[in-house]
Tab-separated table of C-alpha atoms and ligand atoms in Angstrom:
chain	number	residue	atom	x	y	z
A	78	MET	CA	37.436	-52.667	-2.506
A	79	SER	CA	37.038	-49.881	-0.038
A	80	SER	CA	37.351	-46.435	-1.277
A	81	PRO	CA	41.020	-45.000	-1.211
A	82	VAL	CA	42.188	-42.992	1.716
A	83	ALA	CA	45.012	-40.620	2.513
A	84	ASP	CA	46.857	-39.293	5.628
A	85	LEU	CA	48.276	-35.745	4.900
A	86	HIS	CA	50.326	-34.865	7.980
A	87	LEU	CA	53.382	-37.091	8.674
A	88	HIS	CA	56.762	-36.246	10.225
A	89	THR	CA	60.050	-37.967	9.917
A	90	ARG	CA	63.502	-37.866	11.384
A	91	PHE	CA	64.289	-34.808	9.209
A	92	SER	CA	62.195	-32.830	11.808
A	93	ASP	CA	60.842	-34.149	15.115
A	94	GLY	CA	59.602	-37.588	14.124
A	95	THR	CA	61.539	-40.616	15.056
A	96	GLU	CA	61.296	-42.720	11.793
A	97	THR	CA	63.144	-42.532	8.666
A	98	PRO	CA	61.268	-41.458	5.462
A	99	GLU	CA	61.622	-45.101	3.998
A	100	ARG	CA	60.056	-46.512	7.203
A	101	VAL	CA	57.234	-43.873	7.156
A	102	VAL	CA	56.282	-44.824	3.647
A	103	GLU	CA	56.483	-48.553	4.481
A	104	LEU	CA	54.200	-47.975	7.492
A	105	ALA	CA	51.761	-46.133	5.378
A	106	ALA	CA	51.717	-49.006	2.905
A	107	GLN	CA	50.955	-51.426	5.559
A	108	ALA	CA	48.206	-49.144	6.857
A	109	GLY	CA	46.491	-49.446	3.438
A	110	LEU	CA	46.895	-45.763	2.493
A	111	SER	CA	46.801	-44.754	-1.231
A	112	ALA	CA	48.256	-41.223	-0.681
A	113	ILE	CA	50.447	-39.532	2.021
A	114	ALA	CA	52.041	-36.195	2.676
A	115	ILE	CA	55.252	-35.890	4.493
A	116	THR	CA	55.098	-32.504	6.190
A	117	ASP	CA	58.335	-32.018	8.167
A	118	HIS	CA	58.796	-28.754	10.044
A	119	ASP	CA	60.440	-26.222	7.703
A	120	ASN	CA	62.285	-29.005	5.913
A	121	VAL	CA	61.858	-31.101	2.737
A	122	ASP	CA	65.028	-33.296	2.984
A	123	ALA	CA	62.901	-36.537	3.549
A	124	LEU	CA	61.223	-36.381	0.164
A	125	PRO	CA	63.960	-38.010	-2.123
A	126	ALA	CA	64.303	-41.223	-0.007
A	127	ALA	CA	60.439	-41.389	0.526
A	128	ARG	CA	59.749	-40.902	-3.108
A	129	ALA	CA	61.802	-43.982	-4.085
A	130	VAL	CA	59.946	-46.161	-1.664
A	131	ALA	CA	56.644	-44.709	-2.508
A	132	ALA	CA	57.113	-45.508	-6.215
A	133	ARG	CA	57.972	-49.112	-5.374
A	134	ARG	CA	55.002	-49.512	-2.963
A	135	GLY	CA	52.530	-47.777	-5.362
A	136	ILE	CA	51.707	-44.967	-2.848
A	137	GLU	CA	51.187	-41.389	-4.129
A	138	LEU	CA	53.654	-39.219	-2.282
A	139	ILE	CA	52.518	-35.555	-2.026
A	140	PRO	CA	55.552	-33.312	-1.394
A	141	GLY	CA	54.601	-31.255	1.706
A	142	ILE	CA	55.998	-28.996	4.449
A	143	GLU	CA	54.715	-27.473	7.786
A	144	MET	CA	55.911	-24.070	8.133
A	145	SER	CA	56.187	-22.079	11.488
A	146	SER	CA	54.878	-18.554	11.888
A	147	SER	CA	53.301	-16.409	14.507
A	148	ALA	CA	50.323	-13.993	14.896
A	149	GLU	CA	49.300	-12.101	17.894
A	150	GLY	CA	51.837	-14.064	20.007
A	151	LEU	CA	50.374	-17.435	18.884
A	152	GLU	CA	52.244	-20.235	17.099
A	153	VAL	CA	50.679	-20.778	13.623
A	154	HIS	CA	51.593	-23.781	11.569
A	155	VAL	CA	50.791	-23.634	7.864
A	156	LEU	CA	51.045	-26.816	5.729
A	157	GLY	CA	52.061	-26.651	2.054
A	158	PHE	CA	50.999	-29.462	-0.260
A	159	PHE	CA	52.184	-30.196	-3.693
A	160	ILE	CA	55.086	-27.757	-3.213
A	161	ASP	CA	58.124	-27.793	-5.585
A	162	PRO	CA	60.848	-28.515	-3.183
A	163	ALA	CA	63.478	-27.056	-5.544
A	164	ASN	CA	61.871	-23.624	-5.772
A	165	PRO	CA	64.501	-20.911	-4.937
A	166	ILE	CA	62.358	-18.801	-2.804
A	167	LEU	CA	61.286	-21.842	-0.772
A	168	GLN	CA	64.789	-22.921	-0.455
A	169	GLN	CA	65.825	-19.607	0.711
A	170	HIS	CA	63.077	-19.595	3.324
A	171	MET	CA	64.062	-22.874	4.661
A	172	THR	CA	67.746	-21.810	4.913
A	173	GLU	CA	66.780	-18.864	6.922
A	174	GLN	CA	64.188	-20.570	9.096
A	175	GLN	CA	66.546	-23.454	9.931
A	176	ALA	CA	69.169	-20.928	10.998
A	177	ARG	CA	66.573	-19.274	13.145
A	178	ARG	CA	65.742	-22.544	14.599
A	179	VAL	CA	69.385	-23.170	15.640
A	180	ALA	CA	69.719	-19.759	17.068
A	181	ARG	CA	66.383	-20.339	18.921
A	182	VAL	CA	67.841	-23.395	20.713
A	183	HIS	CA	70.779	-21.296	22.022
A	184	THR	CA	68.380	-18.705	23.360
A	185	MET	CA	66.037	-21.459	24.806
A	186	VAL	CA	69.033	-23.095	26.642
A	187	LYS	CA	70.238	-19.716	27.993
A	188	GLN	CA	66.807	-18.955	29.301
A	189	LEU	CA	66.612	-22.360	30.920
A	190	GLN	CA	70.022	-22.027	32.356
A	191	ALA	CA	68.898	-18.794	34.007
A	192	VAL	CA	66.358	-20.736	35.967
A	193	GLY	CA	68.870	-23.424	37.049
A	194	VAL	CA	68.317	-26.039	34.325
A	195	ARG	CA	71.839	-27.408	33.462
A	196	ILE	CA	71.672	-28.609	29.838
A	197	GLU	CA	73.756	-27.596	26.777
A	198	ALA	CA	72.761	-26.675	23.224
A	199	GLU	CA	75.260	-29.148	21.909
A	200	GLU	CA	73.368	-31.996	23.268
A	201	VAL	CA	69.991	-30.742	21.778
A	202	PHE	CA	71.724	-30.722	18.372
A	203	GLN	CA	73.072	-34.245	18.885
A	204	VAL	CA	69.539	-35.475	19.773
A	205	ALA	CA	68.010	-33.653	16.670
A	206	GLY	CA	70.556	-35.245	14.267
A	207	GLU	CA	69.941	-34.178	10.643
A	208	GLY	CA	67.132	-31.987	9.647
A	209	THR	CA	65.411	-29.272	11.625
A	210	VAL	CA	65.886	-28.857	15.328
A	211	GLY	CA	62.819	-28.056	17.500
A	212	ARG	CA	61.358	-28.046	20.988
A	213	PRO	CA	60.832	-31.780	21.061
A	214	HIS	CA	64.524	-32.327	21.014
A	215	VAL	CA	65.009	-29.867	23.912
A	216	ALA	CA	62.122	-31.954	25.681
A	217	ARG	CA	64.176	-34.999	25.042
A	218	VAL	CA	67.236	-33.565	26.692
A	219	LEU	CA	65.118	-32.324	29.692
A	220	LEU	CA	63.856	-35.899	30.053
A	221	LYS	CA	67.228	-37.571	29.742
A	222	HIS	CA	68.616	-35.277	32.613
A	223	GLY	CA	65.697	-35.990	34.741
A	224	TYR	CA	64.207	-32.506	34.844
A	225	VAL	CA	60.856	-34.042	33.701
A	226	SER	CA	59.344	-37.489	33.643
A	227	GLN	CA	57.390	-37.148	30.436
A	228	LEU	CA	57.960	-35.107	27.210
A	229	SER	CA	54.516	-33.367	27.638
A	230	GLU	CA	55.685	-32.249	31.049
A	231	ALA	CA	58.581	-30.341	29.461
A	232	PHE	CA	56.098	-28.399	27.367
A	233	ASP	CA	53.909	-27.784	30.454
A	234	ARG	CA	56.724	-26.531	32.693
A	235	TYR	CA	59.728	-25.381	30.629
A	236	ILE	CA	59.262	-24.828	26.936
A	237	GLY	CA	55.491	-24.111	26.369
A	238	PRO	CA	54.159	-20.697	25.980
A	239	ASP	CA	54.381	-18.605	29.189
A	240	ASN	CA	57.253	-20.927	30.349
A	241	PRO	CA	60.813	-19.648	31.209
A	242	GLY	CA	62.375	-21.523	28.148
A	243	PHE	CA	59.800	-20.459	25.517
A	244	VAL	CA	60.902	-18.898	22.307
A	245	PRO	CA	58.469	-18.550	19.416
A	246	GLY	CA	59.211	-20.889	16.395
A	247	SER	CA	59.378	-18.042	13.895
A	248	PRO	CA	58.924	-14.215	13.920
A	249	LEU	CA	57.348	-14.419	10.298
A	250	PRO	CA	53.541	-13.655	9.916
A	251	PRO	CA	51.336	-16.349	8.398
A	252	SER	CA	50.852	-14.138	5.375
A	253	ARG	CA	54.578	-14.532	4.576
A	254	VAL	CA	54.598	-18.407	4.817
A	255	ILE	CA	51.416	-18.522	2.797
A	256	GLN	CA	53.125	-16.428	0.034
A	257	VAL	CA	56.261	-18.622	0.075
A	258	ILE	CA	54.111	-21.831	-0.266
A	259	ARG	CA	52.360	-20.167	-3.226
A	260	GLU	CA	55.656	-19.229	-4.789
A	261	ALA	CA	56.637	-22.826	-4.737
A	262	HIS	CA	53.137	-23.741	-6.318
A	263	GLY	CA	51.750	-25.265	-3.244
A	264	VAL	CA	48.459	-25.391	-1.541
A	265	PRO	CA	48.670	-23.485	1.846
A	266	VAL	CA	46.465	-25.066	4.673
A	267	LEU	CA	46.237	-24.023	8.160
A	268	ALA	CA	47.233	-26.961	10.412
A	269	HIS	CA	45.428	-28.121	13.435
A	270	PRO	CA	43.230	-25.068	14.030
A	271	ILE	CA	42.185	-26.308	17.445
A	272	TYR	CA	45.631	-25.172	18.723
A	273	LEU	CA	44.920	-21.622	17.518
A	274	LYS	CA	41.264	-21.534	18.741
A	275	ARG	CA	40.784	-18.211	17.135
A	276	ASP	CA	38.401	-18.385	14.158
A	277	ALA	CA	38.739	-14.515	13.466
A	278	LEU	CA	42.360	-15.069	12.677
A	279	ILE	CA	41.524	-17.967	10.239
A	280	GLU	CA	39.191	-15.583	8.472
A	281	ARG	CA	42.074	-13.076	8.042
A	282	PHE	CA	44.423	-15.845	6.766
A	283	ALA	CA	41.821	-16.778	4.127
A	284	GLN	CA	41.957	-13.137	2.930
A	285	GLU	CA	45.698	-13.389	2.900
A	286	GLY	CA	45.672	-16.442	0.568
A	287	LEU	CA	45.153	-19.421	2.648
A	288	ALA	CA	43.383	-22.107	0.568
A	289	GLY	CA	42.527	-24.849	3.107
A	290	LEU	CA	41.909	-25.869	6.709
A	291	GLU	CA	43.038	-29.011	8.343
A	292	VAL	CA	39.522	-30.063	9.480
A	293	TYR	CA	40.571	-33.714	10.232
A	294	HIS	CA	43.328	-33.944	12.874
A	295	SER	CA	44.241	-36.321	15.696
A	296	GLY	CA	43.685	-33.440	18.191
A	297	HIS	CA	40.202	-32.668	17.028
A	298	PRO	CA	37.346	-34.214	18.956
A	299	PRO	CA	34.209	-34.905	16.743
A	300	GLU	CA	32.335	-31.670	17.607
A	301	MET	CA	35.415	-29.650	16.638
A	302	VAL	CA	35.516	-31.508	13.339
A	303	ARG	CA	31.912	-30.512	12.668
A	304	HIS	CA	32.727	-26.975	13.648
A	305	TYR	CA	35.669	-26.695	11.373
A	306	GLU	CA	33.749	-28.315	8.464
A	307	GLN	CA	31.210	-25.565	8.766
A	308	LEU	CA	33.937	-22.909	9.096
A	309	ALA	CA	35.755	-24.378	6.018
A	310	ASP	CA	32.413	-24.108	4.173
A	311	ARG	CA	31.694	-20.510	5.170
A	312	LEU	CA	35.177	-19.379	4.281
A	313	ARG	CA	35.400	-21.434	1.129
A	314	LEU	CA	38.517	-23.318	2.190
A	315	LEU	CA	39.430	-26.777	1.137
A	316	ARG	CA	39.371	-29.492	3.765
A	317	THR	CA	42.405	-31.546	4.541
A	318	GLY	CA	43.249	-33.966	7.291
A	319	GLY	CA	46.086	-36.104	8.812
A	320	SER	CA	47.272	-37.847	11.950
A	321	ASP	CA	50.323	-35.642	12.659
A	322	TYR	CA	52.297	-38.667	13.044
A	323	HIS	CA	55.753	-38.320	14.996
A	324	GLY	CA	56.675	-42.070	15.371
A	325	ASP	CA	57.696	-42.831	19.176
A	326	ALA	CA	57.708	-38.973	19.802
A	327	LYS	CA	53.843	-39.114	20.034
A	328	GLU	CA	52.868	-42.496	21.449
A	329	GLY	CA	49.540	-44.206	20.598
A	330	LEU	CA	49.200	-42.218	17.340
A	331	PRO	CA	50.041	-44.528	14.346
A	332	ILE	CA	50.090	-43.593	10.691
A	333	GLY	CA	46.582	-43.629	9.370
A	334	ALA	CA	45.064	-42.758	12.759
A	335	VAL	CA	43.289	-39.936	10.864
A	336	LYS	CA	42.321	-40.961	7.245
A	337	ILE	CA	40.581	-38.843	4.650
A	338	PRO	CA	39.005	-39.805	1.435
A	339	CYS	CA	41.329	-39.292	-1.584
A	340	ALA	CA	38.488	-37.082	-3.217
A	341	LEU	CA	39.866	-34.300	-0.885
A	342	VAL	CA	43.276	-34.815	-2.456
A	343	ASP	CA	41.794	-34.364	-5.955
A	344	ALA	CA	40.209	-31.130	-4.638
A	345	LEU	CA	43.665	-29.831	-3.757
A	346	LYS	CA	45.027	-30.760	-7.165
A	347	GLU	CA	42.177	-29.013	-8.846
A	348	TRP	CA	42.697	-25.919	-6.773
A	349	ARG	CA	46.256	-25.880	-7.669
A	350	ALA	CA	45.715	-26.400	-11.363
A	351	ASN	CA	43.319	-23.364	-11.274
A	352	ALA	CA	45.678	-21.099	-9.122
A	353	PHE	CA	48.759	-21.723	-11.116
A	354	ALA	CA	47.294	-22.091	-14.615
A	355	ARG	CA	49.268	-20.195	-17.343
B	293	LIG	P1	58.483	-26.352	17.249
B	293	LIG	O1	58.170	-26.375	15.921
B	293	LIG	O2	59.942	-26.525	17.535
B	293	LIG	O3	57.817	-25.201	18.075
B	293	LIG	O4	57.951	-27.752	18.053
B	293	LIG	C1	56.558	-28.080	17.797
B	293	LIG	C2	56.324	-29.517	18.033
B	293	LIG	O5	56.332	-29.824	19.382
B	293	LIG	C3	54.909	-30.017	17.629
B	293	LIG	O6	55.002	-30.329	16.176
B	293	LIG	C4	54.762	-31.177	18.440
B	293	LIG	O7	55.438	-32.291	17.903
B	293	LIG	C5	55.532	-30.890	19.719
B	293	LIG	N1	54.625	-30.454	20.806
B	293	LIG	C6	54.029	-29.248	20.921
B	293	LIG	N2	53.380	-29.109	22.035
B	293	LIG	C7	53.584	-30.301	22.781
B	293	LIG	C8	53.035	-30.869	24.060
B	293	LIG	N3	52.227	-30.253	24.839
B	293	LIG	N4	53.379	-32.194	24.190
B	293	LIG	C9	54.226	-32.858	23.503
B	293	LIG	N5	54.678	-32.412	22.203
B	293	LIG	C10	54.396	-31.181	21.927
B	294	LIG	ZN1	56.338	-31.707	15.284
B	295	LIG	FE1	52.001	-28.418	13.855
B	296	LIG	FE1	52.921	-31.454	12.626
């Protein structure tokens, strides 16, 4: 028997992934994973349905989330593992953040209309369906109307930072979302540090209560993995990893594309037991 492995960064239809929670768990079982975390953007609605299938398939389902925040004009994503999805402070945060995401789409569409892009917010909400709405849903509408020929082109020309349709995902600082995750007894971990590039900021987040770093990620080339392993050691941060699976929204990236040993999951549990011991 090979040693057990986990993928701790998966999206479903409840944010910008394309698969149902049931299907995500099923695919994880087929990929031979022992543990997974579903980490939808600012949303935990996938968890009940996923939990039922995980129990049947004998997979450990870690309740997770990926929260948006900003620092120095940069988008900062913080993962929360082992959160209590029913925690009132977390619930309140998600309600507010989901409302901000809806308002953001209206602003993005207005900004795009100002440069001659004729799309409507209503169509973005239709594409998003249930759960949180995000930039990938705007990208799909731009693709459908022929403004771009690939989703990534939408981020390069219309809705990425410095583009006319860009609006940040959240005005809250990372310290606030770290605090919300800890209130819900979760383990806060900085997602895909490669997209941030600023190690000095990571050091500050560590002082603000961050517990871990997503060292292993589908966007990290091997030399960056080594770099972040060393940074995590230096800042005494836990290591996590995951594929950042989005279904068909990110092609060529299956569940289990990034696998980590379950010993790292045990380390998260140990940190949590110590942090929230009473
Ligand atoms: P949002 O949370 O609404 O700002 O959207 C962030 C999501 O957009 C990420 O989780 C990715 O799924 C997607 N995304 C970000 N940048 C790109 C890109 N350059 N190409 C394709 N998808 C992207
Ligand atoms: Zn996403
Ligand atoms: Fe992210
Ligand atoms: Fe993600």
